[in-house]
XYZ file of C-alpha atoms in Angstrom:
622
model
C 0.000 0.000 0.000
C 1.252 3.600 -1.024
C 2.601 5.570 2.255
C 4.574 8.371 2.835
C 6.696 6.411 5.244
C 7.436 4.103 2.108
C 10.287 4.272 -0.172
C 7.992 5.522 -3.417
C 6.212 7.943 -0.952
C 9.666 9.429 0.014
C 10.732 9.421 -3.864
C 7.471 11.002 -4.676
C 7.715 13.836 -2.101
C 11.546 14.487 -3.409
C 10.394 14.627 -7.105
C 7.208 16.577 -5.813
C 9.833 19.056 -3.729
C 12.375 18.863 -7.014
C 9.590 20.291 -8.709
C 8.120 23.000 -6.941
C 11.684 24.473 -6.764
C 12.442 24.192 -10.227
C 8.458 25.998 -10.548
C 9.255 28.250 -7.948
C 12.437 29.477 -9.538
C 11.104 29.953 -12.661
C 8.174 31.870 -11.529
C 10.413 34.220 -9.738
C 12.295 34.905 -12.985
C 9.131 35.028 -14.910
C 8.266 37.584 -12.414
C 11.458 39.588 -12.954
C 11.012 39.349 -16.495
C 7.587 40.941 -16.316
C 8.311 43.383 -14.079
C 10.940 44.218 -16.534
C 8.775 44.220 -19.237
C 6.246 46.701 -17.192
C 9.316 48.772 -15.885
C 9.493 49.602 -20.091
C 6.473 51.409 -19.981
C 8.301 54.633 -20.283
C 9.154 53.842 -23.756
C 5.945 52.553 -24.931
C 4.744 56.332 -23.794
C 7.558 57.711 -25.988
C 6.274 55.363 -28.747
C 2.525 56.611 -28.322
C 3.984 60.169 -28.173
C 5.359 59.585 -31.600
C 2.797 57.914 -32.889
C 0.738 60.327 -32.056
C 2.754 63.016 -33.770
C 2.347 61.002 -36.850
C -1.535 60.994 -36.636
C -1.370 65.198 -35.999
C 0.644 65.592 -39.154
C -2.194 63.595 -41.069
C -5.013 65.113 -38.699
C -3.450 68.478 -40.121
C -3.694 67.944 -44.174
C -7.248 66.308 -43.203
C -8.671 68.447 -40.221
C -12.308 68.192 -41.379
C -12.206 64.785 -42.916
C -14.244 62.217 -40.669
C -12.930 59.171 -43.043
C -9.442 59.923 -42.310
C -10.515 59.804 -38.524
C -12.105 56.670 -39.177
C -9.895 54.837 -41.017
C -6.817 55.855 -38.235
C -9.745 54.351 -34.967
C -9.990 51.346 -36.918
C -6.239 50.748 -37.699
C -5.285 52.059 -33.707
C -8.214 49.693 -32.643
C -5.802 46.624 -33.540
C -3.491 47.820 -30.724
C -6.423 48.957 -28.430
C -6.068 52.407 -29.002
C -8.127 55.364 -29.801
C -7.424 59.301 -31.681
C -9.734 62.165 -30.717
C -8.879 65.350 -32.632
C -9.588 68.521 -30.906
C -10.480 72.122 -32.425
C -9.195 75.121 -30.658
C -12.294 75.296 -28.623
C -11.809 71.908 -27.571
C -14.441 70.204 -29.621
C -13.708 66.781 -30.887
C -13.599 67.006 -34.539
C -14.551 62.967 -34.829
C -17.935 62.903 -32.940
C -18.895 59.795 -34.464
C -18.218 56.784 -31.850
C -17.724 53.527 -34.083
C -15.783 50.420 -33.490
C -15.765 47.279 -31.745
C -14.285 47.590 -28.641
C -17.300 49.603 -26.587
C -14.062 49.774 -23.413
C -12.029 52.375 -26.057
C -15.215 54.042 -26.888
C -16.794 54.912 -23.611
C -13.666 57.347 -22.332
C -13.952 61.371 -23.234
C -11.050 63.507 -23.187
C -12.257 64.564 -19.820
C -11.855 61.215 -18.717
C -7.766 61.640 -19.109
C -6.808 65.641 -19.571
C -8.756 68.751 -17.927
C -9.453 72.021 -19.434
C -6.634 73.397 -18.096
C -3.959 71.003 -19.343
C -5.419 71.011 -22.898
C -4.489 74.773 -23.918
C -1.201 74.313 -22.790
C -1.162 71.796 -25.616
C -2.459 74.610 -27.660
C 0.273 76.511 -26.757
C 2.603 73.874 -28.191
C 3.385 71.554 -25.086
C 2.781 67.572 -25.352
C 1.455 65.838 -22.426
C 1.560 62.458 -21.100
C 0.038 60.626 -18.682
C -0.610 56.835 -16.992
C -4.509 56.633 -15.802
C -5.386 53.732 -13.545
C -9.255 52.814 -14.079
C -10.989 50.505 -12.194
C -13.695 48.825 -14.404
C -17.242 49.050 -12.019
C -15.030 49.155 -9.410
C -13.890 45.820 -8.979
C -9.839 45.347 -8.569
C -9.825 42.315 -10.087
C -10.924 43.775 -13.520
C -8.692 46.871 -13.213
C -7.273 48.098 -16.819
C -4.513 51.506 -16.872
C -4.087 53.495 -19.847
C -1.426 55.788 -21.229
C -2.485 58.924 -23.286
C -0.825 61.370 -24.427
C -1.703 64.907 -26.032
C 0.221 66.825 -28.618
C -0.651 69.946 -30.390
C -2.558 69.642 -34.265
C -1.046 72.519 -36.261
C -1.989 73.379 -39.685
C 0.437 74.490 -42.091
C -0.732 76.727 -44.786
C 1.464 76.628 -48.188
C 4.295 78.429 -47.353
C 3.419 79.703 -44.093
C 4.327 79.357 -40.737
C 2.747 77.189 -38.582
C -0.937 77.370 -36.585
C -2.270 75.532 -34.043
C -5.716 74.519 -35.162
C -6.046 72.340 -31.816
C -5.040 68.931 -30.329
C -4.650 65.430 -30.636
C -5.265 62.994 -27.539
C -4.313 59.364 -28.260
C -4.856 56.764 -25.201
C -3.675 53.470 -25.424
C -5.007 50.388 -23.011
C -2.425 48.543 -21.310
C -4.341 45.515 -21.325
C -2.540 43.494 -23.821
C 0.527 43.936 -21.100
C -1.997 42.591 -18.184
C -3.130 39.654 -20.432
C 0.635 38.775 -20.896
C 0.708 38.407 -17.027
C -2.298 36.596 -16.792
C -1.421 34.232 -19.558
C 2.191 33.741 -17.943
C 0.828 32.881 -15.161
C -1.993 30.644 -16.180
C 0.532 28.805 -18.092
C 2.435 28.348 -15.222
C -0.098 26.702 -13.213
C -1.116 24.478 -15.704
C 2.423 23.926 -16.157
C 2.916 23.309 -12.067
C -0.346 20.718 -12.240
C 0.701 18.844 -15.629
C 4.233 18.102 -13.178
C 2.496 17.234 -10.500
C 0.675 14.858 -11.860
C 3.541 13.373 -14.146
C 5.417 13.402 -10.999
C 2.650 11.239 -9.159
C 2.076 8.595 -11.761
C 5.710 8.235 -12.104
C 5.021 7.402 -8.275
C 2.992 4.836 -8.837
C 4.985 3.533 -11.547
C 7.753 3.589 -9.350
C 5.172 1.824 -6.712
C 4.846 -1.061 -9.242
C 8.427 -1.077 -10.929
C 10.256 -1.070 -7.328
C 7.998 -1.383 -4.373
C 6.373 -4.683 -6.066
C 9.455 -6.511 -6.284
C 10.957 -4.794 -2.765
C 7.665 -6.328 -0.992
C 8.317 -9.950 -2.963
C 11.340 -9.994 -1.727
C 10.107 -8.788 1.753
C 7.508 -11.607 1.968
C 10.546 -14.109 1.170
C 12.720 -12.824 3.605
C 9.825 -13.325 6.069
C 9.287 -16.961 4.725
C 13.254 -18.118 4.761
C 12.768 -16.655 8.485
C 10.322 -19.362 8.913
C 12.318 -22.158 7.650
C 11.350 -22.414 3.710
C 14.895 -21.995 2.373
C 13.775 -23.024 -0.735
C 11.590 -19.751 -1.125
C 11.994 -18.090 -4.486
C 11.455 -14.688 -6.098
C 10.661 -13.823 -9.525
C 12.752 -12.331 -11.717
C 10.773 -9.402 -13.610
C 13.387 -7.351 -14.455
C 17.167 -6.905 -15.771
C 17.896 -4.108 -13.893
C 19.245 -3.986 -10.131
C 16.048 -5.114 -8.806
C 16.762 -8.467 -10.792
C 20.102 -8.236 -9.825
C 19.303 -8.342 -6.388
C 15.975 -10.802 -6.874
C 18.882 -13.338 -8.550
C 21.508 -12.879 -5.790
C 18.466 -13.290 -3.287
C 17.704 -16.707 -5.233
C 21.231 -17.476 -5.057
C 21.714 -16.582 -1.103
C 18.219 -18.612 -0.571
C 19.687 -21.970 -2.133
C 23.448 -21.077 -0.075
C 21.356 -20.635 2.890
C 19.584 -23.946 2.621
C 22.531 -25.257 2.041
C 24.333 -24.105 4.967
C 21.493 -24.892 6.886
C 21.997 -28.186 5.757
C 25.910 -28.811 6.308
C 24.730 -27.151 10.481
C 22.084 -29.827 10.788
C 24.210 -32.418 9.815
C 26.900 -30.974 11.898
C 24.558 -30.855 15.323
C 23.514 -34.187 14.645
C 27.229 -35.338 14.204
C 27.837 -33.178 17.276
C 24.620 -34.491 19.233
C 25.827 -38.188 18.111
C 29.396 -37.740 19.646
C 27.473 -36.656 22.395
C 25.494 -39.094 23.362
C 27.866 -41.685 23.142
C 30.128 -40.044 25.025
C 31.134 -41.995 28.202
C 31.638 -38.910 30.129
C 29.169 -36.292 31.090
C 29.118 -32.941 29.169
C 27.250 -29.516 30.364
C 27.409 -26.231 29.257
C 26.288 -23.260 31.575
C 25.086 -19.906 30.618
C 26.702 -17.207 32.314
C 24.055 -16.572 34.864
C 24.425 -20.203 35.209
C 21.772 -21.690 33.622
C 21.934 -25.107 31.927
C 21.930 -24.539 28.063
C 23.224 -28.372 26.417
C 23.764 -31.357 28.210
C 23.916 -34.981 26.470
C 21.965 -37.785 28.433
C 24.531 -38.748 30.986
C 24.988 -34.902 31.741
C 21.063 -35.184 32.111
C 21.279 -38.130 34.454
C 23.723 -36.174 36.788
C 21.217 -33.408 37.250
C 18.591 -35.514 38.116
C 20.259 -37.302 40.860
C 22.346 -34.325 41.914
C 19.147 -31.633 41.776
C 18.270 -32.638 45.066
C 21.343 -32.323 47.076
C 21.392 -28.946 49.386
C 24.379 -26.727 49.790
C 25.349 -26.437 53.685
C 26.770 -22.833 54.245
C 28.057 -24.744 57.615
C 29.321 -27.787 56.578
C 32.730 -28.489 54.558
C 32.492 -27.880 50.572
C 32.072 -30.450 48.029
C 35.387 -30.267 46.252
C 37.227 -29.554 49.586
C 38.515 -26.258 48.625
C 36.548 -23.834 47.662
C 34.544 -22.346 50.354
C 30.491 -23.539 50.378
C 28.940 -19.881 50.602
C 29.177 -17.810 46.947
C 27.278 -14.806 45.942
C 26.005 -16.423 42.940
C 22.559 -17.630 43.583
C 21.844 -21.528 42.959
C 19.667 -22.816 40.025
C 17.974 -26.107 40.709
C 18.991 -26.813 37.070
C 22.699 -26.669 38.163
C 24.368 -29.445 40.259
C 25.323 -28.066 44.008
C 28.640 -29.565 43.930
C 29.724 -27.813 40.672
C 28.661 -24.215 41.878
C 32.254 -23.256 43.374
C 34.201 -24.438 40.543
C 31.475 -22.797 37.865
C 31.902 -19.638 40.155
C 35.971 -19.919 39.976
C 35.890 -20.331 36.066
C 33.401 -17.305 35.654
C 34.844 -14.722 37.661
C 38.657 -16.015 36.991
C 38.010 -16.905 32.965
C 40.693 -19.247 33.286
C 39.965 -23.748 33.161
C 39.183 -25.196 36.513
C 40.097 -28.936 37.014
C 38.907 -31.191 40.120
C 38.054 -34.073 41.867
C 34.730 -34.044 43.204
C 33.230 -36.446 46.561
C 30.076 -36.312 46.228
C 28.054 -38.878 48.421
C 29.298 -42.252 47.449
C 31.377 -41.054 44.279
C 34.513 -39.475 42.899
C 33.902 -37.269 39.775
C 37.117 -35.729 37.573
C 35.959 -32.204 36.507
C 37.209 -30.509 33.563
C 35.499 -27.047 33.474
C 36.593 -24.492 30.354
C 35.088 -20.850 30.610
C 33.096 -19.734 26.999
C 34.435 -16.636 25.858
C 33.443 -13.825 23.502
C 33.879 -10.543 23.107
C 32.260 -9.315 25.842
C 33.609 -11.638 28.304
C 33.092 -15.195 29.891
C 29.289 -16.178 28.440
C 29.253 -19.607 30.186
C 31.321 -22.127 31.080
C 31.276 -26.130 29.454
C 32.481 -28.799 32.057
C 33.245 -32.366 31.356
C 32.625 -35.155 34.243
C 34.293 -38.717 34.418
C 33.190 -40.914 37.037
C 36.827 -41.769 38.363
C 34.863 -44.183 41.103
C 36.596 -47.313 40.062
C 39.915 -46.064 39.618
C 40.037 -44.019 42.572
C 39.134 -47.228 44.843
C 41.439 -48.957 43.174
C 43.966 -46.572 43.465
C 43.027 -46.829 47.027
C 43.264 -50.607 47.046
C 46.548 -50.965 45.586
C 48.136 -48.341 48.303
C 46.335 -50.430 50.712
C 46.844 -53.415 49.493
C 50.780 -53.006 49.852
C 50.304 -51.457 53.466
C 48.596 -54.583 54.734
C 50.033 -56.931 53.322
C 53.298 -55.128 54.775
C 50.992 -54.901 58.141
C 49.584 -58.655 57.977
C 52.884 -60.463 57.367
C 55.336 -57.974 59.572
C 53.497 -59.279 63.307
C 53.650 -62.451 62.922
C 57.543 -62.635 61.099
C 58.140 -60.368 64.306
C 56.587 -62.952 66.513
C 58.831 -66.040 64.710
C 62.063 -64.197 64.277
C 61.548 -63.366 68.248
C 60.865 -66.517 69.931
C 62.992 -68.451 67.251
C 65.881 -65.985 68.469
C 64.719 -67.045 72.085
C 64.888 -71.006 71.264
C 67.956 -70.390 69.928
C 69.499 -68.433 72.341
C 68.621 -71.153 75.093
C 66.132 -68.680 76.797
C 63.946 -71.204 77.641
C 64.670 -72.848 81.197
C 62.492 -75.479 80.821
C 60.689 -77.905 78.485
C 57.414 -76.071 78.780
C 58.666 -72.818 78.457
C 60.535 -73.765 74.926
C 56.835 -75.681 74.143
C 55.280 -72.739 74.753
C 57.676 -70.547 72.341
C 57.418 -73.417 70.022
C 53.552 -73.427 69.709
C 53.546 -69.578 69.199
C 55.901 -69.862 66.208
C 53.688 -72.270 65.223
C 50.590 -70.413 65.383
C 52.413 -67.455 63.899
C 53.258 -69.720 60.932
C 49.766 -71.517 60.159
C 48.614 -67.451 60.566
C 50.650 -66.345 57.743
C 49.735 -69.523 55.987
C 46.174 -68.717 56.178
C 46.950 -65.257 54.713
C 48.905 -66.552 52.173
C 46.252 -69.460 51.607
C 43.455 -66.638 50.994
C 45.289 -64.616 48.975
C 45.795 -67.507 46.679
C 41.991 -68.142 46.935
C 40.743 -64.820 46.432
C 43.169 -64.718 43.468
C 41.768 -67.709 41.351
C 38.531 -66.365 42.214
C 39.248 -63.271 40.900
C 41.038 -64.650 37.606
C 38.198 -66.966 36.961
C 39.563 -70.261 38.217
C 37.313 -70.812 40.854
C 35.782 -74.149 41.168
C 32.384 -74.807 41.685
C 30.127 -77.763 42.397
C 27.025 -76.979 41.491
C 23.746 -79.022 42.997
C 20.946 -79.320 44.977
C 21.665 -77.767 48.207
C 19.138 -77.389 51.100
C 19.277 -73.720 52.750
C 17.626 -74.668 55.401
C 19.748 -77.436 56.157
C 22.770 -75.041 55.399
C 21.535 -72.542 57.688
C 20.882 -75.033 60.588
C 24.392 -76.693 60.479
C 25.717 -73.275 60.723
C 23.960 -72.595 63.939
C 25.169 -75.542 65.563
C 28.611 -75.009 64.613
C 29.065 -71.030 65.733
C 26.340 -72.284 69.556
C 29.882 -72.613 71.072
C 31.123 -69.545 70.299
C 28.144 -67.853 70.969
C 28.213 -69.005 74.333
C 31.457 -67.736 75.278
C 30.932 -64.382 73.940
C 27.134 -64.565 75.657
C 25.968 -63.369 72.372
C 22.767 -64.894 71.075
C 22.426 -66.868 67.822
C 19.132 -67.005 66.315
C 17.824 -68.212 62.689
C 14.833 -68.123 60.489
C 13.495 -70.048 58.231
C 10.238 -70.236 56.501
C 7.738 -73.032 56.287
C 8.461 -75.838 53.962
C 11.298 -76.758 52.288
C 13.838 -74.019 50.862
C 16.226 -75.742 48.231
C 18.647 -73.780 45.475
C 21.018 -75.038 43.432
C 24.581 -73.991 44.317
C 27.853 -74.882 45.642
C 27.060 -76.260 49.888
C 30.618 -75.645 50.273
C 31.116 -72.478 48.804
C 27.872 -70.863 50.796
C 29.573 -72.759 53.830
C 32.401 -71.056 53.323
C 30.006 -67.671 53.048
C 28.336 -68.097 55.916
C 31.210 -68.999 57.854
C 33.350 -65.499 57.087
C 29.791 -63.738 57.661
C 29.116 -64.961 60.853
C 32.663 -64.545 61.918
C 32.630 -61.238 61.055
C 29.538 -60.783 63.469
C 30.898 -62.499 66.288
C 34.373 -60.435 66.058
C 32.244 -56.979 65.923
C 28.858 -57.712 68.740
C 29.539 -57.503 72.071
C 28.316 -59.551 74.225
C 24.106 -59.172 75.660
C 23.275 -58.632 71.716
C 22.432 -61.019 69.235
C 23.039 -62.468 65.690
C 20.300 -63.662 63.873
C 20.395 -65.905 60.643
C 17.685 -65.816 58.003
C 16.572 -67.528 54.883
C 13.346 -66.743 52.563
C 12.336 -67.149 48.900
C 12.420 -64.579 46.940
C 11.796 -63.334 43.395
C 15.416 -62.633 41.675
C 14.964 -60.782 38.243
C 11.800 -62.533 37.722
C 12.602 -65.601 38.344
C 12.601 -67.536 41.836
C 15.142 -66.885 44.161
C 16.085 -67.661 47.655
C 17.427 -64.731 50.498
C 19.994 -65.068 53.014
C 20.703 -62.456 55.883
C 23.212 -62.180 58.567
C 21.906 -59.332 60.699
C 24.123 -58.269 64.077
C 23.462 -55.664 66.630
C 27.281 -54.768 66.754
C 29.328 -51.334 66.234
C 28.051 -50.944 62.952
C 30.188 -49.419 60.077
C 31.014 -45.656 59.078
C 29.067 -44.601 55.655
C 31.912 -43.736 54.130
C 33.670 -46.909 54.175
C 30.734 -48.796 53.365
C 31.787 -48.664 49.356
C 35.041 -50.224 50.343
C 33.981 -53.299 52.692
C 34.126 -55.983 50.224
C 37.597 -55.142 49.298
C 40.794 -57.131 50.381
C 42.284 -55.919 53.714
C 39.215 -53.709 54.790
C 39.167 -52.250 57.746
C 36.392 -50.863 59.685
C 38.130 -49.361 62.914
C 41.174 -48.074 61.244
C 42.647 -48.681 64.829
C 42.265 -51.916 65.026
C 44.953 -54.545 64.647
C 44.738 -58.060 62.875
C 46.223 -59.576 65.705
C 43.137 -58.762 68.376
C 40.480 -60.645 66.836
C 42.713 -62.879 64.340
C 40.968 -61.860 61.108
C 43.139 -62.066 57.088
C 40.936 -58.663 56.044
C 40.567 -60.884 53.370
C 36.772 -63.037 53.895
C 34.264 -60.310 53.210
C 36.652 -60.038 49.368
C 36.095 -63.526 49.010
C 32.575 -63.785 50.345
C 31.742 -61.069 47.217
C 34.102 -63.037 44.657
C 31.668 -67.011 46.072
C 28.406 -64.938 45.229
C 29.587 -63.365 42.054
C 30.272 -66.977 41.038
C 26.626 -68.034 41.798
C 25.336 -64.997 39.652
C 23.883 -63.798 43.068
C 24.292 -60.349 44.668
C 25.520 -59.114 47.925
C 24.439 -56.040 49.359
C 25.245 -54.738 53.042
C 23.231 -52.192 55.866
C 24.859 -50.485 58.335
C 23.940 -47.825 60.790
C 27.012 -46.665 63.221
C 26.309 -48.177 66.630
C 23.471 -49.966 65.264
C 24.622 -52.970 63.773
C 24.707 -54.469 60.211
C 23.092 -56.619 58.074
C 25.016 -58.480 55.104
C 21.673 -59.871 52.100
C 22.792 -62.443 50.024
C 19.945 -63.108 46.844
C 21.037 -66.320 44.862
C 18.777 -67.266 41.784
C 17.628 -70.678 41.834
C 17.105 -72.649 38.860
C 15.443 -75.846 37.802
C 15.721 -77.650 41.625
């Protein structure tokens, strides 16, 4: 639609503006010119004076002839003039009024010179004057005249010269006004006819320019949307369809571009999501902007966890209170090293505790122009290695620990036996049955660590068959009642109604119970009690049979329950082997027996509390 605001609207008003000035000028030379022209009026009077000298010489050889009159009204009529010959008394000599212009004929002499002014002509002067007249008194018709008077003298043959009277000659000056008029009716005409060039040169402007400009408007808007294969028209070989093709042409690079950034985010979303590690990039008011699924599953479980002003920070060295304010869709532990990399702009690396796991951080700030715009951080769960990172320094140290008391013990009391300490037979019995004891302890050691070794390498041997639990769990109870009774600890089992049968290895889930229950009796004081139970059970939909060893004993810290079924654990870190004779070794191998059965072993533990150690076996075809 035509507007001013448009781009033909604009063009039109500078055309419109380009010509009125051009109009304008010329009108005010036009103007000039014809006030020019008028300002030559002086010489048109000095043309009527001499024209009307002409008409007294032939006024003067035919002073009484009407025709003459007559014939010189008729020919001065053509320039709208009119003669009137005066005697000496002032009478006209032409009385007659003919012609066709009544305006000429109405005026007297009266109407221009008085009385007074006429014999001066007489007496040989020549007057002239400029006589405005107002036509019924309306400005707008107003019409001035020149006349002029000169003296008629008649010349007798030979004589000297007699003034028989006067000759007035007036001359309308409306052939001058009509000039203006004309002038400036041609210029309006002339102003309208540009005009209205100008304005359908508008409008073909509107359909030459603003048609294509809007085509190409409406395409724009449609690529916008997503249809890169929009095209416009081509109409023209001008610059419009110069710039219609190269919009054509930057339509198909566009969708082609578009094309090669798809592909590349779904290469870059595929690398992604099969990335082991977790990837998440931050905004930098710290808002979650990409994350690929296992980045995803680390904010769901790590939404949840609370930031304690008062407690000791995640990473364990950055302090826990920060000015910037936490976003549920951010993880807690990553605030302080997300507020290090923003406000430093330099890569933050870390290893993160949180709850049960060990996470490597990489963090990388985002920078632009302006600054740090986010921050991308890359998270490995370094669980495994870090235990068994753990495991191998402890492995070493107990092993060193296990095997230096009781060397200690032999090399001592051997020394002792050797050194004839011993003053009697008992005494040297009594150093020999400690080296002994020593020796069948290391053995044991060394025995398990050759167990838990095949197990562990696959070599384990199994004799798989029916086995009845409840049987199992029975024979254990008998064979720990002792025990029990010394410790005055109370031994209790439960079984359910019926028979409970599984196929598995009765030796191996002996062996199982057996490091279990010695576990309990080492760690429960005496007044509580150990309880043995056995259920069915559905294990991944199929049957199953449960065992449980539950204690009321000292319980376990939380944070070494990830670490209890590995070698040489130990739950009171000052404990020594040597107080309750354990290898460190039995829960390892209890894990490595159930593994083998395709079972799992899971373990409760409250601090003070006690623990309970579930053991679910599957149990096929019985």
């Amino acid at each position: 639609m035509f507007s001013l605001r448009s781009v033909v609207g604009k063009l039109w008003l500078t055309i419109i503006g380009l010509v009125a000035v051009i109009l304008i000028t010329l009108g005010v030379f036009l103007v000039q010119s014809l006030e020019q022209y008028f300002s030559q009026s002086e010489d048109q009077v000095h043309n009527l004076k001499q024209l009307a000298g002409d008409y007294s010489n032939g006024a003067a050889l035919h002073l009484r002839d009407e025709e003459f009159y007559k014939m010189a009204n008729q020919l001065l009529e053509l320039q709208d003039a009119r003669m009137i010959a005066l005697d000496k008394d002032l009478k006209e000599l032409n009385p007659s009024v003919e012609g066709k212009n009544q305006e000429l004929l109405r005026f007297k002499t009266a109407d221009f010179f008085s009385d007074a002014e006429l014999k001066t002509v007489l007496n040989g002067q020549m007057l002239e004057k400029r006589i405005p007249y107002n036509k019924q008194g309306k400005i707008n018709q107003r019409n001035d005249y020149i006349a002029v008077a000169v003296p008629l003298y008649h010349t007798p043959d030979g004589g000297a010269k007699d003034t028989e009277g006067a000759i007035v000659l007036y001359q309308s000056l409306k052939s001058l006004e009509a000039t203006q008029w004309d002038v400036f009716r041609l210029f309006v005409i002339v102003s309208i006819i540009g005009f209205l060039m100008t304005t359908v040169f508008a409008f073909f402007l509107f359909y030459r320019i603003t048609r294509p400009l809007l085509q190409l408007k409406d395409a724009a808007g449609r690529i916008s949307r997503g249809e890169y294969g929009t095209k416009v028209p081509i109409l023209s070989s001008d610059e419009i369809g110069e710039l219609a093709k190269s919009f054509n042409v930057m339509g198909e690079d566009l969708q082609e571009n578009v094309k090669a950034l798809r592909h590349e985010k779904e290469n870059l979303s595929s690398v992604l999501r099969s990335m082991t590690d977790a990837v998440m990039t931050f905004d930098a008011g710290g808002k979650v902007i990409v994350t690929n699924p296992q980045g995803d599953k680390i904010i769901q479980e790590w939404e949840e966890l609370t930031w304690n002003p008062d407690g000791p920070p995640v990473n364990g060295g950055v302090p826990a209170a920060l000015p910037l304010p936490l976003d549920r869709h951010i993880p807690a532990p990553l605030q302080p090293m997300f507020h290090q990399v923003v406000t430093e702009a330099r890569e933050q690396t870390d290893k993160l505790h949180v709850e049960n796991e060990v996470w490597s951080v990489a963090m990388t700030p985002l920078l632009s122009r302006d600054g740090v715009r986010g921050a991308v951080a890359v998270l490995r769960d370094v669980t495994e290695e870090f235990r068994l990172d753990k495991l191998r320094k402890d492995f070493v140290a107990n092993v060193s620990h296990e095997l230096r008391t009781p060397l200690s013990m032999v090399q001592g009391y051997s020394e002792a036996l050797l050194d004839d300490i011993a003053g009697s037979p008992e005494e040297r019995k009594e150093l020999a049955q400690v080296i002994y004891d020593e020796a069948l302890r290391m053995g044991r050691l060394v025995r398990d660590l050759l167990d838990l070794a095949r197990m562990e390498a696959g070599h384990l041997e199994m004799n798989i068959g029916r086995t009845d639990i409840g049987g199992l769990v029975k024979r254990m109870h008998r064979k720990f009642t002792v025990l029990a009774r010394e410790k005055d600890i109370r031994l209790n089992f439960v079984l359910p109604e019926g028979e409970l049968v599984c196929t598995a290895d009765e030796d191996r889930l002996e062996q199982v119970l057996t490091n279990l229950l010695d576990n309990a009796f080492r760690h429960t004081p005496g007044g509580k009690t150990i309880t043995i139970k056995a259920e069915p059970c559905a294990y991944k939909s199929s049957p199953g049979c449960k065992l449980e060893v539950t204690d009321e004993g000292q319980g376990i810290p939380a944070e070494d329950v990830p670490y209890v079924f590995e070698r040489f654990y130990k739950a009171d870190k000052a404990r020594t082997r040597g107080a309750t004779g354990g290898t460190g070794l039995g829960l390892a191998i209890v894990k490595n027996i159930v593994d083998a059965h395709q079972g799992t072993i899971t373990m409760r533990s409250k601090l003070g509390q006690g623990t309970t150690f579930t053991i679910v076996l599957p149990c096929k075809a019985c």
